[in-house]
Short mmCIF file of N, CA and C in Angstrom, two decimals:
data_model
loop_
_atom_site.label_atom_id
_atom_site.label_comp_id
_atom_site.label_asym_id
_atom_site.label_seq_id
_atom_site.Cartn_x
_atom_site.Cartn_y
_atom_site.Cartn_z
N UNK A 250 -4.57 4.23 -59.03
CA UNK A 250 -3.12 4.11 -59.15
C UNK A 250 -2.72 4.41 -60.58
N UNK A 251 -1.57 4.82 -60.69
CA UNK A 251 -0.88 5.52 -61.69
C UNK A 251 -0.34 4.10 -62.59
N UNK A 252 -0.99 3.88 -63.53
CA UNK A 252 -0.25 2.96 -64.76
C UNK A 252 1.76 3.56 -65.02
N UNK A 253 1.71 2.35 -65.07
CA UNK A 253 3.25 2.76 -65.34
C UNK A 253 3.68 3.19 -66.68
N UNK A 254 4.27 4.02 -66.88
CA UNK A 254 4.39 5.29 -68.51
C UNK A 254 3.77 6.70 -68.23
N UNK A 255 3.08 6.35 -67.03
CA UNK A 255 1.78 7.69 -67.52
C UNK A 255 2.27 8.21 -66.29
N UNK A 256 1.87 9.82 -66.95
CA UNK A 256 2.42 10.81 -65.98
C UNK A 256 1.31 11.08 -65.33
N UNK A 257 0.95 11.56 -63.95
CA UNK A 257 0.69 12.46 -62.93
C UNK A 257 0.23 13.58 -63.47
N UNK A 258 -0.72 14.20 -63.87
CA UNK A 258 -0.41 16.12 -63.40
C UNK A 258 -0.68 16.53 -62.30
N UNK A 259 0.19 17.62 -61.79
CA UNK A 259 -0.08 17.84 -60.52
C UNK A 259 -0.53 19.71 -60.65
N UNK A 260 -1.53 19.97 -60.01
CA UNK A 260 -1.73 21.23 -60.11
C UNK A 260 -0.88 22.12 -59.27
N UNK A 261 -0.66 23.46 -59.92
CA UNK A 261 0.46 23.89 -59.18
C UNK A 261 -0.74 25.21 -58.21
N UNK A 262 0.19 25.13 -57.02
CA UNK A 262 -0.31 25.66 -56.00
C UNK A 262 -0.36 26.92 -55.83
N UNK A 263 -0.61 28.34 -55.88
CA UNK A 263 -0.89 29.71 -55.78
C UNK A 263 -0.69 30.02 -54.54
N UNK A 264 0.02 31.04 -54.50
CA UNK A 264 1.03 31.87 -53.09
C UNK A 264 -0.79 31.91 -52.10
N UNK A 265 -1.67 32.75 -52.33
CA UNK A 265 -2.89 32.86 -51.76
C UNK A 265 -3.68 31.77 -51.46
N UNK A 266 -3.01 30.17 -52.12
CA UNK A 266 -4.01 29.49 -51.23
C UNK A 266 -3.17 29.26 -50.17
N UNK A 267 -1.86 28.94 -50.39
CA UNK A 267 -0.75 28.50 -48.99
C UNK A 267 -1.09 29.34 -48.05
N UNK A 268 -0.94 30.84 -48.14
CA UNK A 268 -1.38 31.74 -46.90
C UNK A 268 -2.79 31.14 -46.33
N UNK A 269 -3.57 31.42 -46.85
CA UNK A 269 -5.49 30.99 -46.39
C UNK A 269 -4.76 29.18 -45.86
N UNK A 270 -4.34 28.15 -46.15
CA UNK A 270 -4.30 27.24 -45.59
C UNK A 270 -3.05 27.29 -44.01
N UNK A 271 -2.31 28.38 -43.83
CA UNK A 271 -1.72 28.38 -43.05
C UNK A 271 -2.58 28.76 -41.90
N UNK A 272 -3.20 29.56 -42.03
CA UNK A 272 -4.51 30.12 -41.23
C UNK A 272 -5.38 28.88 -40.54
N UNK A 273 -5.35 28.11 -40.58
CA UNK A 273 -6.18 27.36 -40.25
C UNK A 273 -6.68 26.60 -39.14
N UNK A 274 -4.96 26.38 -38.83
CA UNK A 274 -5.02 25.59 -36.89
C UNK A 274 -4.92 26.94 -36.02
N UNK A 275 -4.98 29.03 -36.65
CA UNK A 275 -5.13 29.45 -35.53
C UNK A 275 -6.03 29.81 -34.70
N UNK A 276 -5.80 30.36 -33.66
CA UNK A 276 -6.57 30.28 -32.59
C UNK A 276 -7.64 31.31 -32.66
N UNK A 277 -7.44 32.55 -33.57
CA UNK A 277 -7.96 33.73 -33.80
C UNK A 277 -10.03 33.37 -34.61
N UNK A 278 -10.27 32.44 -34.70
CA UNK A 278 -11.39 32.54 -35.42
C UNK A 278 -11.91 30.67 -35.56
N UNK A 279 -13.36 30.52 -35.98
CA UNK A 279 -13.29 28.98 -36.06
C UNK A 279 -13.08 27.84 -35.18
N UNK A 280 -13.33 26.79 -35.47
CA UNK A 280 -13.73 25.48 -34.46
C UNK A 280 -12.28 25.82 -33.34
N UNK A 281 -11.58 25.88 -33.83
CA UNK A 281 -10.40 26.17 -32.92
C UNK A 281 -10.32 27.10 -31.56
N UNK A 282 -10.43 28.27 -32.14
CA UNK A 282 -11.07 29.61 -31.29
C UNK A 282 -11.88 28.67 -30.29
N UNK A 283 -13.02 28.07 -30.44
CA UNK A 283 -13.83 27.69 -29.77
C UNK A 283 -13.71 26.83 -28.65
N UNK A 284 -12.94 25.78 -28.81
CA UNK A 284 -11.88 25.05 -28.69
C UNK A 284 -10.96 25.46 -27.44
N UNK A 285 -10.71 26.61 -27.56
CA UNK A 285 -9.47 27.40 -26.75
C UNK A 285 -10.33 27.82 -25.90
N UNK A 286 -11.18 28.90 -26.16
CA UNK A 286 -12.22 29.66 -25.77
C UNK A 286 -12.60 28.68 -23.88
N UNK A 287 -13.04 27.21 -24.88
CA UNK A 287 -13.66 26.69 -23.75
C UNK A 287 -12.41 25.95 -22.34
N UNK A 288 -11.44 25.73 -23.28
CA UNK A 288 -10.68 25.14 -22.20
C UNK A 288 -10.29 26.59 -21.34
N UNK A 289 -10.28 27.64 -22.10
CA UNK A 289 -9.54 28.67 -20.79
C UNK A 289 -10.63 28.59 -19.62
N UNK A 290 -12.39 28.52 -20.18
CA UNK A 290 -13.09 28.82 -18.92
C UNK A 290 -13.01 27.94 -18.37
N UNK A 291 -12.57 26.40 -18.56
CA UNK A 291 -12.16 25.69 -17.72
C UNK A 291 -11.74 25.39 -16.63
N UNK A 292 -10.13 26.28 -17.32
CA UNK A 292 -9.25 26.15 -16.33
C UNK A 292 -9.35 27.41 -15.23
N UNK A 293 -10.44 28.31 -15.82
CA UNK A 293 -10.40 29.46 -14.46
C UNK A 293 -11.83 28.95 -13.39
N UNK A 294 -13.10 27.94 -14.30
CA UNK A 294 -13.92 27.43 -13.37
C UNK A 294 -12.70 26.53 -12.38
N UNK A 295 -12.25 26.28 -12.43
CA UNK A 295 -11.03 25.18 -11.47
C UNK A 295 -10.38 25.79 -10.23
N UNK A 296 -9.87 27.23 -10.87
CA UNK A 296 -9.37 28.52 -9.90
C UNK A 296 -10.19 28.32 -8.85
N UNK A 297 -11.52 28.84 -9.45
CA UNK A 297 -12.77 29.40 -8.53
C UNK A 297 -12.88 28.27 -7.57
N UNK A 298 -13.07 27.31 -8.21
CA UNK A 298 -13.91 26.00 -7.32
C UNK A 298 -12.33 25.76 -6.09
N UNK A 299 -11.34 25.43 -6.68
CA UNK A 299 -10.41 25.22 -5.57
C UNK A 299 -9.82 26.82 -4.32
N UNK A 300 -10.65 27.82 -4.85
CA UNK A 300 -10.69 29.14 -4.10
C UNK A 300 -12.07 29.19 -2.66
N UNK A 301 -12.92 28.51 -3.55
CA UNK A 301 -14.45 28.61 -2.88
C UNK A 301 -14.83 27.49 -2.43
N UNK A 302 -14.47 26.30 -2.71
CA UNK A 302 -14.69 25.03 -1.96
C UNK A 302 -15.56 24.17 -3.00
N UNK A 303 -15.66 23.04 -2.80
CA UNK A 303 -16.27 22.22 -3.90
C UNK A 303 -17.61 22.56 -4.72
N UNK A 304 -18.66 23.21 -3.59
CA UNK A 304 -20.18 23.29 -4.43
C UNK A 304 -19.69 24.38 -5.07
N UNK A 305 -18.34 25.37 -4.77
CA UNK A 305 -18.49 26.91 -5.86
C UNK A 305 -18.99 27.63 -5.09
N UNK A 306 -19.48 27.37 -3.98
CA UNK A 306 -19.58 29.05 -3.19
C UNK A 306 -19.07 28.60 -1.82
N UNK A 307 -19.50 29.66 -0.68
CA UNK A 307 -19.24 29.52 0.61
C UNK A 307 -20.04 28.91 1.10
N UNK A 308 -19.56 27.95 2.19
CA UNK A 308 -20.74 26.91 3.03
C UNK A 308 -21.72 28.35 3.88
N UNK A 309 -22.71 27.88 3.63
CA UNK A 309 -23.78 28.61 3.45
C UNK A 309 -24.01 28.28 5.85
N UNK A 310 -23.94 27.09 6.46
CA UNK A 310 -24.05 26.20 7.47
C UNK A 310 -22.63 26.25 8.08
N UNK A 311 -22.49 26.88 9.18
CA UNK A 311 -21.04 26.95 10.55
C UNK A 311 -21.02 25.10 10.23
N UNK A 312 -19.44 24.80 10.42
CA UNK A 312 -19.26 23.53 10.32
C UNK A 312 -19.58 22.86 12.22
N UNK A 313 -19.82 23.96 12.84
CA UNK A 313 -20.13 23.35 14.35
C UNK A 313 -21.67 23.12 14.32
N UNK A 314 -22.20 23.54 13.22
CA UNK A 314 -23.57 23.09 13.41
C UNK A 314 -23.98 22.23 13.16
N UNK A 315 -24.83 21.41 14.11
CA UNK A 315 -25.44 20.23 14.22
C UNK A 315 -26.20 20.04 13.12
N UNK A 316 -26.29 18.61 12.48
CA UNK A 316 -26.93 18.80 10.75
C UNK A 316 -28.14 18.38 11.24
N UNK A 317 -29.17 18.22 12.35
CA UNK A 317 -30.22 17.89 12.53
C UNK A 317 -30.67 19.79 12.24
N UNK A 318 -30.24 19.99 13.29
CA UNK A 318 -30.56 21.46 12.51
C UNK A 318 -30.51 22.13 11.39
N UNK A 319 -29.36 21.81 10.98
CA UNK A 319 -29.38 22.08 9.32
C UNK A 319 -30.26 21.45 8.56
N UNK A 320 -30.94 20.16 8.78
CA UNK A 320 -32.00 19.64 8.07
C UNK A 320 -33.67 20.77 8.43
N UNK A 321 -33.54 20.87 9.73
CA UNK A 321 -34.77 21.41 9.98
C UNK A 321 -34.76 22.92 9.45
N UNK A 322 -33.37 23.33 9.42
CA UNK A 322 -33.63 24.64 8.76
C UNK A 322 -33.58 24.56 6.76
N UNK A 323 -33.56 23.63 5.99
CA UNK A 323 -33.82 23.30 4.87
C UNK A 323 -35.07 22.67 5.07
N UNK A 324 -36.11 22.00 5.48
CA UNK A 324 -37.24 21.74 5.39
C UNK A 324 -38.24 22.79 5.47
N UNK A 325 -37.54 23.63 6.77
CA UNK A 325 -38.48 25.13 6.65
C UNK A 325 -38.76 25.37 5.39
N UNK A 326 -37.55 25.56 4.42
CA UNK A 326 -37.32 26.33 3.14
C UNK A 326 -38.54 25.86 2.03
N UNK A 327 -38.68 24.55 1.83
CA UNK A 327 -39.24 23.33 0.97
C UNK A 327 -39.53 22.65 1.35
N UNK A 328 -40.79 21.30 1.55
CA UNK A 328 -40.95 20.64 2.00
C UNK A 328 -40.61 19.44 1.86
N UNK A 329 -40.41 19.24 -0.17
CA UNK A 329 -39.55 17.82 -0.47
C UNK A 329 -38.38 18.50 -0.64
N UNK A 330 -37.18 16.97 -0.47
CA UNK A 330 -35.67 17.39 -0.91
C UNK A 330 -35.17 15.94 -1.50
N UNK A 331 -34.33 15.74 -2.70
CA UNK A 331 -33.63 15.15 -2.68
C UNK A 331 -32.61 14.73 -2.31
N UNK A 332 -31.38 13.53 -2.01
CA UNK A 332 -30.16 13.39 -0.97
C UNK A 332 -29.14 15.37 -1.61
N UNK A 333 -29.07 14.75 -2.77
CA UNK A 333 -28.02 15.58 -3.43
C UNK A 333 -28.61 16.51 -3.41
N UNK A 334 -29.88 17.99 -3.06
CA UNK A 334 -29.91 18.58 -2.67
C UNK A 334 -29.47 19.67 -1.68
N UNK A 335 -30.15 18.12 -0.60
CA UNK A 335 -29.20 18.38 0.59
C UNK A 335 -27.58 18.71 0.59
N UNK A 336 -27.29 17.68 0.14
CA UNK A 336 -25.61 18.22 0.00
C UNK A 336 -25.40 19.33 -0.43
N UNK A 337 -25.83 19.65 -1.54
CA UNK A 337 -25.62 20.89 -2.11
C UNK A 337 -25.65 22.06 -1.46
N UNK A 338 -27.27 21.55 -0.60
CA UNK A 338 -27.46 23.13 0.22
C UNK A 338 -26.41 23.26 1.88
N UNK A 339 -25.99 21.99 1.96
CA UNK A 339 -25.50 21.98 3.61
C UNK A 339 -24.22 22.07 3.50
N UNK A 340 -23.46 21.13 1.80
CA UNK A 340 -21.96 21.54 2.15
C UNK A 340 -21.53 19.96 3.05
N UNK A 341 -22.48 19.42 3.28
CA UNK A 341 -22.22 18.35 4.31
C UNK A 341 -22.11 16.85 3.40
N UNK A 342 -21.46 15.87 3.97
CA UNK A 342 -21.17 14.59 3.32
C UNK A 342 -22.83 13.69 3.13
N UNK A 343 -22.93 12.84 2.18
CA UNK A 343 -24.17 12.05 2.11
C UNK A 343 -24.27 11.54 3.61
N UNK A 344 -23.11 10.70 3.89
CA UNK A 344 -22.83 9.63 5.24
C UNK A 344 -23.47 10.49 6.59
N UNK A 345 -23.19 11.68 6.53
CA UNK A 345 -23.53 12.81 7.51
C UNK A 345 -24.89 12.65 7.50
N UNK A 346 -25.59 13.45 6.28
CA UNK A 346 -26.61 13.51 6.11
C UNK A 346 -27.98 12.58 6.34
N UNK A 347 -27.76 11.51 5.87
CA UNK A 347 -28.54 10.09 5.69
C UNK A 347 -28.89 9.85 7.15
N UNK A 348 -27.77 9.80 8.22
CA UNK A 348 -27.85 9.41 9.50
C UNK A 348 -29.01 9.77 10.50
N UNK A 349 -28.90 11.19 10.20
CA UNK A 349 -30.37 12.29 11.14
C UNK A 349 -31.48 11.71 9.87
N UNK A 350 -30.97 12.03 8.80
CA UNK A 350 -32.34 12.00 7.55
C UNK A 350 -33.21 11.04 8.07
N UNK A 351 -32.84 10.00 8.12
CA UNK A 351 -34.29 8.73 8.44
C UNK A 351 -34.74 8.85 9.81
N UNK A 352 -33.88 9.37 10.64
CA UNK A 352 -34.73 9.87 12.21
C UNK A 352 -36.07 10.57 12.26
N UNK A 353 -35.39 11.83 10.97
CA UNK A 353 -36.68 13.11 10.93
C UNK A 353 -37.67 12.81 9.71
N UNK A 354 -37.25 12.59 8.87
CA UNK A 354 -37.67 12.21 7.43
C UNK A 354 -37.87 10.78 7.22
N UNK A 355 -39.00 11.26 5.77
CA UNK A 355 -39.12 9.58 5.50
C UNK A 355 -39.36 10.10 3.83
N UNK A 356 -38.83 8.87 3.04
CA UNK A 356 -38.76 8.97 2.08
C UNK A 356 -39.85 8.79 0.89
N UNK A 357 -40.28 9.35 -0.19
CA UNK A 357 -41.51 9.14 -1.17
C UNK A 357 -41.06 7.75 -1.61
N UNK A 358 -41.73 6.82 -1.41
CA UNK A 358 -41.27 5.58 -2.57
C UNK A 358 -42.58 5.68 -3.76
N UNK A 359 -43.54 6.52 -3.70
CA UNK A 359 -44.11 6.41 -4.65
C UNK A 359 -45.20 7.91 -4.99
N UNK A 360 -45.64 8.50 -6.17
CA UNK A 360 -46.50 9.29 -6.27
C UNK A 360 -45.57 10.29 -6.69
N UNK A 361 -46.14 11.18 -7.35
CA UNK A 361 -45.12 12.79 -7.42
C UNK A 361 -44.02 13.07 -7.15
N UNK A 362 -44.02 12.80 -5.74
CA UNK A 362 -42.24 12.76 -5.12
C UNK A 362 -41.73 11.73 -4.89
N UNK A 363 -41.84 10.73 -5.50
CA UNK A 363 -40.90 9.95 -5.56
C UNK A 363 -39.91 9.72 -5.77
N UNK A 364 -38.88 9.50 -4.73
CA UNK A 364 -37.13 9.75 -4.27
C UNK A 364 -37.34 10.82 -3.85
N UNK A 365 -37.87 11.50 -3.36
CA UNK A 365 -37.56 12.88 -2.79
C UNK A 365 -37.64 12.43 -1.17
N UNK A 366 -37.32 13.35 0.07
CA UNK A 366 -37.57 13.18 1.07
C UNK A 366 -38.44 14.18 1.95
N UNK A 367 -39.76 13.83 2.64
CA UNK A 367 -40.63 15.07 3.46
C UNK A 367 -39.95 15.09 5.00
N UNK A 368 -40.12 15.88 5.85
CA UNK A 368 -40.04 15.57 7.21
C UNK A 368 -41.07 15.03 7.55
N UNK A 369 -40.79 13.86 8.79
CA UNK A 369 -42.05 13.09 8.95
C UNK A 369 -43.31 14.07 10.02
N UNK A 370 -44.52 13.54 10.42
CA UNK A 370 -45.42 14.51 10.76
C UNK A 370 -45.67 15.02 11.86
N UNK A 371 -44.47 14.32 12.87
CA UNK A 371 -44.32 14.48 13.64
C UNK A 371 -43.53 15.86 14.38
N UNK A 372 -42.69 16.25 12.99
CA UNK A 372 -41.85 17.12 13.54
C UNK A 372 -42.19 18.53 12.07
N UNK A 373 -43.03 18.21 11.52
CA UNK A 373 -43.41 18.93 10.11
C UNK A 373 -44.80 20.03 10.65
N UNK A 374 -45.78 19.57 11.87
CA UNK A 374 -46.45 20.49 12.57
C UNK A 374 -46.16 21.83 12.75
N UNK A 375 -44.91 21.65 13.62
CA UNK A 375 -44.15 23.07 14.02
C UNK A 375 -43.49 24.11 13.21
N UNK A 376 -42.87 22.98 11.75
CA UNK A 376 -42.31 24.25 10.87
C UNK A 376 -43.69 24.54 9.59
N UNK A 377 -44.53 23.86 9.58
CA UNK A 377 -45.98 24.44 8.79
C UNK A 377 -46.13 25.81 9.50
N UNK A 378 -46.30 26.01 10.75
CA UNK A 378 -46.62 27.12 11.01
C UNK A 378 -45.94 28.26 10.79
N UNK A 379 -44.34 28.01 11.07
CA UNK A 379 -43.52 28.87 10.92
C UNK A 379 -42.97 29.21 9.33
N UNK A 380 -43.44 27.95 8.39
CA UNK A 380 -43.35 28.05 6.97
C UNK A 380 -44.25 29.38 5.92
N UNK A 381 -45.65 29.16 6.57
CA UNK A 381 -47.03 29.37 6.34
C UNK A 381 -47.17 28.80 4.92
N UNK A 382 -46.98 27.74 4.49
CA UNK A 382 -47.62 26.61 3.70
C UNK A 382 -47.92 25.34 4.38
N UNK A 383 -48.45 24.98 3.93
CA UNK A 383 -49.49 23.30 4.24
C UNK A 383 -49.19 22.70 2.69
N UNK A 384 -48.99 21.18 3.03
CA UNK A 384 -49.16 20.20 2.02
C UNK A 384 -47.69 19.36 2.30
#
């Protein structure tokens, strides 16, 4: 703080720094640019997704198809899956999913795949062959 009597100097300011500091919040270059940059892809990932449906592409599965089938035709593919996999690949609700899941499948509670889900061995015979992997 400034004692009282005593003056201040204040440096005086040059036309070239005011320009270079006006520059600063624009959009053309710098954290800002970047800034902008990301909210535009934002707002066009948003376009897409409300154009294409929630996962971002086309349901891959006819919504008349039975999700027991849709499970057996994703087990063909892979043999473990996680829930959110599934969703991903079917397009279909967890609540949907879960229902057939523990009919056909049974879940890793322990070892390697653990949380993942296999088809059980009962119904995993028929697509081994048609897979041509084992394990």
């Amino acid at each position: 703080n400034a004692v009282a009597g005593e003056k201040r100097f204040v440096k005086p300011v040059q036309n070239a720094e005011l320009v270079r500091s006006n520059n600063v919040g624009s959009i053309g270059s710098g954290f800002g640019n970047s800034i902008a940059s990301f909210g535009k892809k934002m707002m066009e990932a948003k376009n897409e997704r409300d154009i294409y449906g929630v996962a971002g592409q086309k349901r891959k599965f006819d919504d008349t198809q039975p999700i027991r089938s849709i499970l057996f035709e994703l087990f063909s593919q892979q043999n473990y899956w996680s829930v959110k996999e599934m969703i991903a690949a079917s397009g279909r609700s967890e609540k949907e999913i879960r229902a057939d899941l523990k009919q056909i499948a049974e879940s890793k509670r322990t070892g390697e795949f653990k949380g993942l889900w296999e088809l059980k061995s009962e119904f995993a015979g028929g697509l081994q062959t048609n897979n041509g992997s084992s394990s």
